[in-house]
Tab-separated table of C-alpha atoms and ligand atoms in Angstrom:
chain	number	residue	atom	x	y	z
A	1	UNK	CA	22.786	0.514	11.627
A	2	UNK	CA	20.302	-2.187	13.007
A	3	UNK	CA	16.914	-1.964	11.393
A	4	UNK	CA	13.787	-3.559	12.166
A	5	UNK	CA	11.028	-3.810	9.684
A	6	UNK	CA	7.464	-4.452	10.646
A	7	UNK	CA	5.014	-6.861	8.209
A	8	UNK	CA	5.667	-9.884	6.799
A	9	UNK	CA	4.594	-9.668	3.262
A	10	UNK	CA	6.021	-8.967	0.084
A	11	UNK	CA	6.649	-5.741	0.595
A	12	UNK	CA	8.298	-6.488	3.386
A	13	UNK	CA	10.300	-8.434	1.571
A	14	UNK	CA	11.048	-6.153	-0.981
A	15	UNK	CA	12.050	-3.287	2.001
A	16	UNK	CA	14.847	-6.271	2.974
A	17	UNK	CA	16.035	-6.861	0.034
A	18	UNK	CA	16.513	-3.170	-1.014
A	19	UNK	CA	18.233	-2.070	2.844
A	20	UNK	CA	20.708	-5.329	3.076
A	21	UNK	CA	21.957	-3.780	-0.259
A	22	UNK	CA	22.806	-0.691	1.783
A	23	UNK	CA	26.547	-0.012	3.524
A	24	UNK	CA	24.835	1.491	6.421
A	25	UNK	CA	23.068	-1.619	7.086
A	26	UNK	CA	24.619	-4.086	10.130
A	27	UNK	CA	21.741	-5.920	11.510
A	28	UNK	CA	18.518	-6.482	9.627
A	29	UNK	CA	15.406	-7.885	11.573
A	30	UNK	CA	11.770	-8.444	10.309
A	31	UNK	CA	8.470	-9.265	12.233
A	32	UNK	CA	7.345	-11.205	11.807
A	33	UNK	CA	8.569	-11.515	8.359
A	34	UNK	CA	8.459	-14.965	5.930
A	35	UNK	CA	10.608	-17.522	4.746
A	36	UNK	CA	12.113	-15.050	2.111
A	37	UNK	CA	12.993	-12.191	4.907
A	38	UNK	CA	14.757	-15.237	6.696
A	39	UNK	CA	17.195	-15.687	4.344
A	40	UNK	CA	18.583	-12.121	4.396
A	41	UNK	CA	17.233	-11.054	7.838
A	42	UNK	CA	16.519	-12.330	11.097
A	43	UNK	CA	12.619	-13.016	11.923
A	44	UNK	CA	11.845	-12.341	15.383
A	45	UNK	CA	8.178	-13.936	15.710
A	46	UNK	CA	5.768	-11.077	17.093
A	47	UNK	CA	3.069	-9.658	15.895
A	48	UNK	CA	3.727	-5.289	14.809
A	49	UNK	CA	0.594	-4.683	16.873
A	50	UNK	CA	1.752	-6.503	20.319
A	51	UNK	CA	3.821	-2.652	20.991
A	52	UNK	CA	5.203	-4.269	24.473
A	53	UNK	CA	6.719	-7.000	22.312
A	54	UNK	CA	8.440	-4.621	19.793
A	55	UNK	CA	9.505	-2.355	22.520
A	56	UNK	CA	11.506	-6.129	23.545
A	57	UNK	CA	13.021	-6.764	20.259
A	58	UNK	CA	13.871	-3.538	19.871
A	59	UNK	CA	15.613	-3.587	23.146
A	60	UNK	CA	17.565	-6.646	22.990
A	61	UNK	CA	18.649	-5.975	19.383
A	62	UNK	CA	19.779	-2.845	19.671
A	63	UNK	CA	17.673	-1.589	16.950
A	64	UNK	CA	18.397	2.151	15.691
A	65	UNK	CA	15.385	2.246	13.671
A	66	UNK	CA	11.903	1.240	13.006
A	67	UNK	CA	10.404	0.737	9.531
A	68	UNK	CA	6.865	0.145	9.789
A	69	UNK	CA	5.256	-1.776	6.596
A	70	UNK	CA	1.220	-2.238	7.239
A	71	UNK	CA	-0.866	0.289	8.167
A	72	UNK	CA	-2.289	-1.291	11.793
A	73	UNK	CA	0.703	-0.409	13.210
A	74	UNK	CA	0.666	2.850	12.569
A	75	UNK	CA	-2.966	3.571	12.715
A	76	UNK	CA	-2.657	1.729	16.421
A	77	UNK	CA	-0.111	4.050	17.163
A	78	UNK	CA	3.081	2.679	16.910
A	79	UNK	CA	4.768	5.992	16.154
A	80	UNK	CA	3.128	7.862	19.419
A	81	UNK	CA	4.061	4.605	21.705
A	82	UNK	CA	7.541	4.963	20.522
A	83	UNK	CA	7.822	9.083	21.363
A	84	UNK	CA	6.011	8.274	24.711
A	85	UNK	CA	9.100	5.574	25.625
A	86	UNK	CA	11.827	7.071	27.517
A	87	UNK	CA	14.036	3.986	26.407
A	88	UNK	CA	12.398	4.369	22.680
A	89	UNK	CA	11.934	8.189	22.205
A	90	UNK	CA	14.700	8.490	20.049
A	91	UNK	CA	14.796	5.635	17.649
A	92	UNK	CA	13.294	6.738	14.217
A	93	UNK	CA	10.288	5.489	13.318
A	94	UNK	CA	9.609	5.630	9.303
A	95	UNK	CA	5.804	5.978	9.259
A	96	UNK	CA	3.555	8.589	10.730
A	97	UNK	CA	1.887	9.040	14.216
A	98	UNK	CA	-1.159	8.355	14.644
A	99	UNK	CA	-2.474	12.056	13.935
A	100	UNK	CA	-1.151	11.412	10.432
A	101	UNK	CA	-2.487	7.707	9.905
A	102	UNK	CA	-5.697	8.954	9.915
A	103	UNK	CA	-5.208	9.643	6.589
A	104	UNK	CA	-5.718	6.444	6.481
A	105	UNK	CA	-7.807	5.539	8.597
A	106	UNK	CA	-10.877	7.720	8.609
A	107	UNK	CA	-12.186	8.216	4.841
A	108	UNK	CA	-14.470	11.162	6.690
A	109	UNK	CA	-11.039	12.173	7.995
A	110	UNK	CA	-8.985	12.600	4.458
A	111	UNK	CA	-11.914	13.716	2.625
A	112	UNK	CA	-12.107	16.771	5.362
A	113	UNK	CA	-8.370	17.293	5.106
A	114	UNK	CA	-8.313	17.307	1.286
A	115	UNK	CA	-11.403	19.808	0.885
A	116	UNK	CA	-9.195	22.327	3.557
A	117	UNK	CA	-5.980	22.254	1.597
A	118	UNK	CA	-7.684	22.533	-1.961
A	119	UNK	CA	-6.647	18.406	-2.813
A	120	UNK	CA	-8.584	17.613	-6.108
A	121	UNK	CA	-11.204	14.724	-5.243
A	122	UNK	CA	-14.741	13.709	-5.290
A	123	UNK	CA	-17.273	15.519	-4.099
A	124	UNK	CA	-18.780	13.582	-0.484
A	125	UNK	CA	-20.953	13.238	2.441
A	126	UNK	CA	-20.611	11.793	5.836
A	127	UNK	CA	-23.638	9.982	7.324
A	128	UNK	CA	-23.745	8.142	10.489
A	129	UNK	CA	-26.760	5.856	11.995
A	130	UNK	CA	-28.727	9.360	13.223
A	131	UNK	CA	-28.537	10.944	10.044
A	132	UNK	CA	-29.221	7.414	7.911
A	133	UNK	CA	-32.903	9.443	6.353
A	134	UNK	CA	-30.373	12.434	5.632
A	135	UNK	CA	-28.048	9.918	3.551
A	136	UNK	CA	-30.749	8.119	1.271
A	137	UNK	CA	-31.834	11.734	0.562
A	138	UNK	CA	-28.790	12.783	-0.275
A	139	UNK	CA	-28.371	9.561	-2.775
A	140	UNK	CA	-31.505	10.548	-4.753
A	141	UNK	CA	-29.010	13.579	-5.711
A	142	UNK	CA	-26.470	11.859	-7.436
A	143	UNK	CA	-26.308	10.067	-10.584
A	144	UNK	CA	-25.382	6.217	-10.327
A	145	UNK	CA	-23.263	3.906	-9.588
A	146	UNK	CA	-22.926	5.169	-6.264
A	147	UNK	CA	-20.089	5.171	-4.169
A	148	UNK	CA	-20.252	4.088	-0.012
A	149	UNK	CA	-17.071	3.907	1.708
A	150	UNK	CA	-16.791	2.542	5.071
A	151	UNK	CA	-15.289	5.365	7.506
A	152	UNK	CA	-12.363	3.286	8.816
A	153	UNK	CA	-9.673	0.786	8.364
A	154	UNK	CA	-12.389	-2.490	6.363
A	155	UNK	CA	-8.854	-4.307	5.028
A	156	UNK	CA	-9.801	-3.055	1.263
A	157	UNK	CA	-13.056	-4.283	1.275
A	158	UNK	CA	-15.106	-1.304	2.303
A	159	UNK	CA	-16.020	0.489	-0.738
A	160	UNK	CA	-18.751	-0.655	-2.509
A	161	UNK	CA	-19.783	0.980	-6.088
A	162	UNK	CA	-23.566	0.037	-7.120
A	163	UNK	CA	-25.432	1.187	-10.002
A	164	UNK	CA	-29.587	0.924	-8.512
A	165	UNK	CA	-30.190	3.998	-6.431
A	166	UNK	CA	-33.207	1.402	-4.496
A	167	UNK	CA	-30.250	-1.250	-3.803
A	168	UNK	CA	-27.334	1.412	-2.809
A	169	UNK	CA	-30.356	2.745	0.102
A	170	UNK	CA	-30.459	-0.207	1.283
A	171	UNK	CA	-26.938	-1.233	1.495
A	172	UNK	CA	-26.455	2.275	3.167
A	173	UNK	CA	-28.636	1.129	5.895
A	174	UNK	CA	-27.258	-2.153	6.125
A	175	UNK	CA	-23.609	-0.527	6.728
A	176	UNK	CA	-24.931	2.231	9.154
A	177	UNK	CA	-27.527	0.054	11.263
A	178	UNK	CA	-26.400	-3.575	11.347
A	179	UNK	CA	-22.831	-2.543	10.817
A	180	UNK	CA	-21.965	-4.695	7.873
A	181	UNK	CA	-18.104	-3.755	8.000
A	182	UNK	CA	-17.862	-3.778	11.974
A	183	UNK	CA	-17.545	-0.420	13.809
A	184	UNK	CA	-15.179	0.643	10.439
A	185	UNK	CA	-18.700	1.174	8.787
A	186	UNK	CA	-20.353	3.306	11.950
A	187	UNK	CA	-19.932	6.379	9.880
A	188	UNK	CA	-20.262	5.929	6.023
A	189	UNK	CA	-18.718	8.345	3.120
A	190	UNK	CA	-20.695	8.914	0.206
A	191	UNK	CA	-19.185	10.312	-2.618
A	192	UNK	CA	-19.369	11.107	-6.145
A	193	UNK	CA	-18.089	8.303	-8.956
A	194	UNK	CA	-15.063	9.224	-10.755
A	195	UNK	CA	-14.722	7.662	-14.066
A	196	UNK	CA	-11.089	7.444	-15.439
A	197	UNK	CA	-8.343	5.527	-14.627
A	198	UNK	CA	-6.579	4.665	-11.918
A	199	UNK	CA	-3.120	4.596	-10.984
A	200	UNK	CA	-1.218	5.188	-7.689
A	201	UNK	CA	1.821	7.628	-6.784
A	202	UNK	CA	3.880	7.128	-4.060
A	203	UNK	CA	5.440	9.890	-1.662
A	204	UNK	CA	8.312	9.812	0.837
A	205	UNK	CA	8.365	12.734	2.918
A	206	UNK	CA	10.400	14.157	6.308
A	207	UNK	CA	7.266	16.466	7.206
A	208	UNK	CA	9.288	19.144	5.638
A	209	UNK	CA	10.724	17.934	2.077
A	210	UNK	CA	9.542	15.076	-0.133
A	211	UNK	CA	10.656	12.843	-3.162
A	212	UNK	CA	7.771	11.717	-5.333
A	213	UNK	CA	8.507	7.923	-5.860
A	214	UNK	CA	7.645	6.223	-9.294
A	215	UNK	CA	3.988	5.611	-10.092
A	216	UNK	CA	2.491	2.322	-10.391
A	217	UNK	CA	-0.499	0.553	-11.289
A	218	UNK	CA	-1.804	-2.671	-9.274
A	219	UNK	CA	-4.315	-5.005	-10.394
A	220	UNK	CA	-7.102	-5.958	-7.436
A	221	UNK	CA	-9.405	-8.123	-8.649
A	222	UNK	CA	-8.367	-11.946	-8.654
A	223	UNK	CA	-10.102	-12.695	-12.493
A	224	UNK	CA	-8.446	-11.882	-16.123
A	225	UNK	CA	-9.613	-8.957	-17.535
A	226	UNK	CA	-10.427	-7.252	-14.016
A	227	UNK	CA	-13.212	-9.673	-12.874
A	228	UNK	CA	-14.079	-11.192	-9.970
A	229	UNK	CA	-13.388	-10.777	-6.415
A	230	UNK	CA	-11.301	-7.942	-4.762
A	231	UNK	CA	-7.913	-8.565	-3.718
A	232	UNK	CA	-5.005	-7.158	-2.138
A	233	UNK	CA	-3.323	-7.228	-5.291
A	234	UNK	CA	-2.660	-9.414	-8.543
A	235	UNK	CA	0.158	-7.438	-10.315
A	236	UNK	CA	1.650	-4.022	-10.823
A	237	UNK	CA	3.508	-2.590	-12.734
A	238	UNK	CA	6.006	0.721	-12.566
A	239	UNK	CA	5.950	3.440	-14.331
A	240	UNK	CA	2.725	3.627	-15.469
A	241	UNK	CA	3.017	4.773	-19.248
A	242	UNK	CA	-0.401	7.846	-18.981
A	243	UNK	CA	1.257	8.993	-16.298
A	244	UNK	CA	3.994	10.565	-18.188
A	245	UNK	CA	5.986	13.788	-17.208
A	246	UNK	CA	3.410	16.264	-17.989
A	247	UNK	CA	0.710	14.560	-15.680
A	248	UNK	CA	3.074	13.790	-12.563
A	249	UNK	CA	4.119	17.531	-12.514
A	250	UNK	CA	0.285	18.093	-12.406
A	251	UNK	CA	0.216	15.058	-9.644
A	252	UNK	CA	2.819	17.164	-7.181
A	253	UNK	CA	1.834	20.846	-7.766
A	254	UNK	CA	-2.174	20.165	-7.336
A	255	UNK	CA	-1.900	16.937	-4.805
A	256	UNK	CA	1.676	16.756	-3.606
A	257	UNK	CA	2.614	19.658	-2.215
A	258	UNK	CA	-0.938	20.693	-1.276
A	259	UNK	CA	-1.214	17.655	0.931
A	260	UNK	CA	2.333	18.069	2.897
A	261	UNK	CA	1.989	21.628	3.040
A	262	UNK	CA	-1.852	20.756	4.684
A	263	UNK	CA	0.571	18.257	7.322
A	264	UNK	CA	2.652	20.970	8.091
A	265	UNK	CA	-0.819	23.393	8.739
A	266	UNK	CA	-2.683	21.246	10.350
A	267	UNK	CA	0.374	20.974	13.073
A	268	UNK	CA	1.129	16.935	11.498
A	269	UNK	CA	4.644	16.135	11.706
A	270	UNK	CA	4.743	13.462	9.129
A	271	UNK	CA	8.028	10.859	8.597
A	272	UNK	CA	7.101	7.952	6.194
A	273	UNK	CA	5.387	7.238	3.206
A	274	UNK	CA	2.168	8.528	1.580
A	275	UNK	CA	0.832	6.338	-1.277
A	276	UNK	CA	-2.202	8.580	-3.363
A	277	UNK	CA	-4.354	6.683	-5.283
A	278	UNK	CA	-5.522	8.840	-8.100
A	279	UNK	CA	-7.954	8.851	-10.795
A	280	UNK	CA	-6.731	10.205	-13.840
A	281	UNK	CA	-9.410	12.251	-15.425
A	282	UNK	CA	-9.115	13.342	-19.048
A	283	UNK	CA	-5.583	13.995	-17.838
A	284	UNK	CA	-5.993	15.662	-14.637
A	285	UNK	CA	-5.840	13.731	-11.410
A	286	UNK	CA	-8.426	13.355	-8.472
A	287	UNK	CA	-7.338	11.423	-5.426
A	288	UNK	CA	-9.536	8.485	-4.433
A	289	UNK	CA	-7.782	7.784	-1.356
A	290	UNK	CA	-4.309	7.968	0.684
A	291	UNK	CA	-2.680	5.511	2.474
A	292	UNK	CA	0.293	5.799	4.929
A	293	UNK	CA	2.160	3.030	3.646
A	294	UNK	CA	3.365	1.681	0.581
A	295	UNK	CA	1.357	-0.454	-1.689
A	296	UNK	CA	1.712	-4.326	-1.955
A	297	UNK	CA	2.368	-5.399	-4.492
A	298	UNK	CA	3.104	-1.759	-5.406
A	299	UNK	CA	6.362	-1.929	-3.788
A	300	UNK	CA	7.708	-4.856	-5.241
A	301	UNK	CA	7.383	-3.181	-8.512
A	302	UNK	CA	8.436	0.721	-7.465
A	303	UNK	CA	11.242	-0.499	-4.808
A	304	UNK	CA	13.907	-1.900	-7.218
A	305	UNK	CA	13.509	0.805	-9.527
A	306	UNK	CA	15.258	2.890	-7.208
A	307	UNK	CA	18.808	2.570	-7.824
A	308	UNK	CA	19.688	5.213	-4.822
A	309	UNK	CA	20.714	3.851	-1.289
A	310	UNK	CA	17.148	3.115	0.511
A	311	UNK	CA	18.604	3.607	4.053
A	312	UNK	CA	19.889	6.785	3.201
A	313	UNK	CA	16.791	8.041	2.109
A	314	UNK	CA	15.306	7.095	5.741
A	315	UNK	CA	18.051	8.522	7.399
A	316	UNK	CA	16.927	11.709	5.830
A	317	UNK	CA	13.507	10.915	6.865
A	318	UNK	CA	14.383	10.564	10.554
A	319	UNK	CA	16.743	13.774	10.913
A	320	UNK	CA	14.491	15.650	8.136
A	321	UNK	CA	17.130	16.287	5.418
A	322	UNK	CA	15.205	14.275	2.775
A	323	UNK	CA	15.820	17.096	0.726
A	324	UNK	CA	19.272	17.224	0.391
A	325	UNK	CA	19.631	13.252	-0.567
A	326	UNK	CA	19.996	11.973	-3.627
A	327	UNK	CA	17.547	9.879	-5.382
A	328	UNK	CA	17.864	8.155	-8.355
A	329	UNK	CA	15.610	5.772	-10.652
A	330	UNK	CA	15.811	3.272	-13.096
A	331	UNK	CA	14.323	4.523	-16.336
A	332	UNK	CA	13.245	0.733	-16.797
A	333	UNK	CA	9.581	-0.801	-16.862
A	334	UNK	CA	9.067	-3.370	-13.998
A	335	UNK	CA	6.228	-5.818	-13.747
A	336	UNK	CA	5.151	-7.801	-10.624
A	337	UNK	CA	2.846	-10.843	-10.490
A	338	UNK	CA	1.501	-12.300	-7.548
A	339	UNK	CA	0.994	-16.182	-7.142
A	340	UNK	CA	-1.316	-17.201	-4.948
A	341	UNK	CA	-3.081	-19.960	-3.601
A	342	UNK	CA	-6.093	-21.614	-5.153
A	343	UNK	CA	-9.188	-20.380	-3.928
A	344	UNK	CA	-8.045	-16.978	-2.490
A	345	UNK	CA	-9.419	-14.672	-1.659
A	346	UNK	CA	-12.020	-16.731	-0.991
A	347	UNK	CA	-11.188	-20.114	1.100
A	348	UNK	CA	-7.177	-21.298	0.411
A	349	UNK	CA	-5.058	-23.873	1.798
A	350	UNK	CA	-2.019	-23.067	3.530
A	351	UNK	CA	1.023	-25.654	4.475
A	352	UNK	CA	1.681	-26.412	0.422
A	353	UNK	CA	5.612	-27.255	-0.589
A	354	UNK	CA	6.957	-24.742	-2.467
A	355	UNK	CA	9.708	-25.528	-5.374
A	356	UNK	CA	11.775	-23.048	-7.693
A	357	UNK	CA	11.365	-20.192	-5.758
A	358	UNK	CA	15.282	-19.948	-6.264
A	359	UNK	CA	15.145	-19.418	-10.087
A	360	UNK	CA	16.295	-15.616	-9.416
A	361	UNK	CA	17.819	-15.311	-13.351
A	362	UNK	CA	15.733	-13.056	-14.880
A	363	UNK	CA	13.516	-12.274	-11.930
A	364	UNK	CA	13.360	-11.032	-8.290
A	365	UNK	CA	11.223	-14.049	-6.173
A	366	UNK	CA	9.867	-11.733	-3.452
A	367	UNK	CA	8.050	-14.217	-0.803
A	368	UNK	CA	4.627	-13.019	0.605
A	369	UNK	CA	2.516	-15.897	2.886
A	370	UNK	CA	5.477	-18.178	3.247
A	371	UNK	CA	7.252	-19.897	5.922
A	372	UNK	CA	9.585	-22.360	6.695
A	373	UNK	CA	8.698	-26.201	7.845
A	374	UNK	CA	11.198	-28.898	8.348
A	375	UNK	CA	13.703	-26.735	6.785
A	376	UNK	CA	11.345	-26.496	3.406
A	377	UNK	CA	9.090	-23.172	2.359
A	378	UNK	CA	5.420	-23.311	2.329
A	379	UNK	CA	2.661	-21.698	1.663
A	380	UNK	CA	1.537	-19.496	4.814
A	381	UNK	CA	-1.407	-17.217	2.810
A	382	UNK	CA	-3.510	-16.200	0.558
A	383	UNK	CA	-0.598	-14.094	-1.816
A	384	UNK	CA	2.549	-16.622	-1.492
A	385	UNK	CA	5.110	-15.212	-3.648
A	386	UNK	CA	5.084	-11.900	-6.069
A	387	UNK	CA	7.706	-12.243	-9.023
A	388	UNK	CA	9.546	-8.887	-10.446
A	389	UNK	CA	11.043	-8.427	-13.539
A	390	UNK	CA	12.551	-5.546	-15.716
A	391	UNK	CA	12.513	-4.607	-19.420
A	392	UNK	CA	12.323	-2.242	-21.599
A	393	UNK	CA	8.748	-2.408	-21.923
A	394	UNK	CA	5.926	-3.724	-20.315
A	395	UNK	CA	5.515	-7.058	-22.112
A	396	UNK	CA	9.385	-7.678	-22.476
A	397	UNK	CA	9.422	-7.530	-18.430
A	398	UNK	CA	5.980	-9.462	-18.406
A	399	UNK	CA	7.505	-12.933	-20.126
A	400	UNK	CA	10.373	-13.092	-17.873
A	401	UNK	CA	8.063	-12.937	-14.710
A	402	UNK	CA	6.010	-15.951	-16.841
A	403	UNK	CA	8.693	-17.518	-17.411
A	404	UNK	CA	10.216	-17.340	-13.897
A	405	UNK	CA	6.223	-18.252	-12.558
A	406	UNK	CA	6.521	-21.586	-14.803
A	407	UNK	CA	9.650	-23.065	-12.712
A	408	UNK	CA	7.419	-22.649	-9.267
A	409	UNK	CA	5.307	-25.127	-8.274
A	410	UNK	CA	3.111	-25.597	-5.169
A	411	UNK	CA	-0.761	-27.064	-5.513
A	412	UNK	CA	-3.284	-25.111	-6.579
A	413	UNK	CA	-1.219	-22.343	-7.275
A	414	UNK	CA	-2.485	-19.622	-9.414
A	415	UNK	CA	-2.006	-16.109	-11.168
A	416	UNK	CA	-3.212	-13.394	-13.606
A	417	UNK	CA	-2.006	-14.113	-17.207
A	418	UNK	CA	-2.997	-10.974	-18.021
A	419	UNK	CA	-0.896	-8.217	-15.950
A	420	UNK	CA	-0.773	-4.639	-17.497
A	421	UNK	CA	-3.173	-5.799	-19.990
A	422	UNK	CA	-4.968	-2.691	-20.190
A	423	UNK	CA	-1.556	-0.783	-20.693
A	424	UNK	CA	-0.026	-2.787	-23.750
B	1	AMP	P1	-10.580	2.876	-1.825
B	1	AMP	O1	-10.595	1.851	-0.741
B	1	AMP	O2	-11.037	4.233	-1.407
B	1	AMP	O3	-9.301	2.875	-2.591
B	1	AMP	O4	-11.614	2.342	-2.917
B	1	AMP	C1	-11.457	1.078	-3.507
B	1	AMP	C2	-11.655	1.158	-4.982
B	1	AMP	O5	-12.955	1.665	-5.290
B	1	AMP	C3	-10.709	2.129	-5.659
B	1	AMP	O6	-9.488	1.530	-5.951
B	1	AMP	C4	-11.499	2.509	-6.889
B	1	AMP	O7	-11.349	1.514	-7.897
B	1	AMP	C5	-12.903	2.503	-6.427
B	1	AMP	N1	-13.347	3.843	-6.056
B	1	AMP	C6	-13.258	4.427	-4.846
B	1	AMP	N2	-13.769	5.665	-4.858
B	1	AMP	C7	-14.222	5.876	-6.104
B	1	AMP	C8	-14.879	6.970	-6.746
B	1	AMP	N3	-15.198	8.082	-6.102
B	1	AMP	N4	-15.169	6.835	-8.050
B	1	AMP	C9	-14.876	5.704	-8.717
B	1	AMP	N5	-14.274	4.640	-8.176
B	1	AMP	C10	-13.948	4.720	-6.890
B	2	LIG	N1	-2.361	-2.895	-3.491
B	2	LIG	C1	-3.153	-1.997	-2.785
B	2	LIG	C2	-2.731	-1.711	-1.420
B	2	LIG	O1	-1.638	-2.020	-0.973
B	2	LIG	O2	-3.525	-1.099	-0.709
């Protein structure tokens, strides 16, 4: 089968690496993809938004199936534009239509969906610029820190928790009238804080069956000790040691099944991945959010812990027999760290010579904002590489991605020292 995946990340990386591993696979494509999906793949140079330009790859490579990685894509509509393609209409797309990316990409939109289908999580409000009065009001109600989420898509930086009721007005009007996040913060959510901790589960699902994928826990904020600025992600690490049997049983009866169950009501026929971020709450979860993707650097973490053929999974996706495949994991603890380059996520330099990315020994070197240049690999972004190791345990796991980290060099380079610190 000919594959194309969309991104060009590490997950995306980690996607390639899992599917070349599969006999099904002939042809593997990425785009755009980096300089570590060009090793195993071929990068065809688009960007997953430009849909006449995928439509042309997909064409001339005879691709037999789509595996979408962001979510712009799919909150764009990738899905839908394939369905609506005579030449396209039946080439699988693994991610949902746009119907179901809303999930994503409304906050009003999932909070709605999980109140209908009985989906622990916070209690909320919508307010838009008419009912701004309505919305300050309804923040005298609450205890602090306060909680205003952006409506839409505000690439993870639309939330913002604040403990003066005064300061959290104002910022409310700020996001409603001067639209601080763009049109994403037109309508904001308000919502009660949740104070446990977080972790993320990850869902594959055919619209009709499901496998719940291991659980993982990332690390967003670029200083030691949780500090600092937000990120798209430091570090994760899979399985997550709270979230033991007891509590993921809780995590599919009272979230899992609710929420494809509420799909299938609501008329949303759902092929791809659902990742829940939960809050786990004296042992019961509450979902903060979903997402219709996989997390990075979730997935370079989760994705080689399952030991069952990836492609097949997807096939089961596409002709909805999820159910009957097998799926299998590796009982083993892996940790991911992400390098990146100095000053991110403020500022960074790009164009930096990268060495030792090939020390694979006792790690996986997924790339992430890398490219090729006069045949060498450089730094293309803010996350360059994320390093994945197994063990036993968290910190037996941890020193071989260290270790692995201290053969790569490129300037300014930097990481957490301090992944899964709060685990150990
Ligand atoms: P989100 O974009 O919805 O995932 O929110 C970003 C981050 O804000 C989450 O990962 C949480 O750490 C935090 N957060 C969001 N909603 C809440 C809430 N209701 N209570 C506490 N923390 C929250
Ligand atoms: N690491 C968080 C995300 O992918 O959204």
């Amino acid at each position: 089968m000919n594959i194309l995946i969309l991104g060009s990340g590490g997950r995306e990386h980690a996607f390639a690496k899992k599917l070349v591993e599969s006999k099904k696979m002939t042809k593997l494509f990425v785009a755009p993809g980096n300089a570590g999906t060009a090793r195993i793949a071929n990068n065809i140079l688009i960007d997953p938004t430009d849909f006449p330009a995928v439509k042309k790859a997909v064409l001339e490579n005879q691709i037999q199936m789509v595996v979408v990685g962001p979510e712009a894509p799919l909150v764009e509509g990738v899905h839908d534009f394939f369905l609506a393609d005579e030449s396209l209409k039946d080439i699988p797309v693994i991610g949902p239509k746009k119907d179901g990316a809303e999930l994503e990409g409304s906050k009003d939109f999932s909070k709605k969906f999980m109140f209908k289908h009985g989906v622990p999580t916070a209690k909320y409000q919508a307010f838009t610029k008419e009912t701004l009065t309505e919305g300050q009001m309804f923040l005298e109600t609450l205890n602090p820190p306060f909680v205003l989420k952006a409506d839409g898509l505000a690439a993870g930086k639309g939330v913002l928790i604040i403990d003066n009721l005064q300061e959290a007005k104002e910022e409310l009007a700020d996001m409603l009238t001067n639209e601080k996040f763009g049109a994403a913060s037109s309508k904001v959510v308000i919502e009660e804080f949740l104070d446990g901790i977080e972790l993320s589960v990850f869902v594959l699902t055919d619209g009709k069956g499901y496998k719940v994928l291991p659980s993982a826990k990332d690390y967003k904020r670029i200083g030691e000790g949780d500090v600092g600025l937000n990120t798209g992600g430091m570090g994760a690490i899979s399985p997550v040691p709270f979230a033991d049997a007891d509590f993921i049983q809780k995590v599919e009866e009272r979230v899992v099944k609710p929420t494809v169950e509420g799909l299938q009501q609501d008329g949303i026929d759902y092929r791809g991945f659902i990742f829940i971020g939960l809050m786990n709450i004296g042992g019961d979860p509450y979902v903060i959010e979903y997402n219709v993707r996989m997390g990075d650097p979730e997935t370079e973490a989760v994705l080689p812990r399952i030991t069952s053929d990836l492609l097949d999974l997807f096939e089961g996706v596409a002709t909805q027999t999820l159910a009957s495949k097998s799926y299998e994991v590796d009982p083993r603890t892996a940790t991911t760290v992400v390098v990146v380059a100095g000053g991110y996520p403020e500022a960074y330099e790009k164009g930096h010579f990268i060495t030792g990315t090939e020390n694979e020994e006792e790690s996986i070197v997924y790339h992430a904002g890398t490219t090729m240049k006069e045949g060498k690999i450089v730094s293309n972004g803010g996350r360059v590489l994320a390093v994945t190791s197994f063990g036993e345990d968290i910190n037996s796991a941890l020193e071989k991605s260290y270790r692995t980290i201290d053969k790569i060099s490129f300037e300014k380079m930097n990481f957490r020292k301090d992944i899964g610190f709060d685990l150990i």
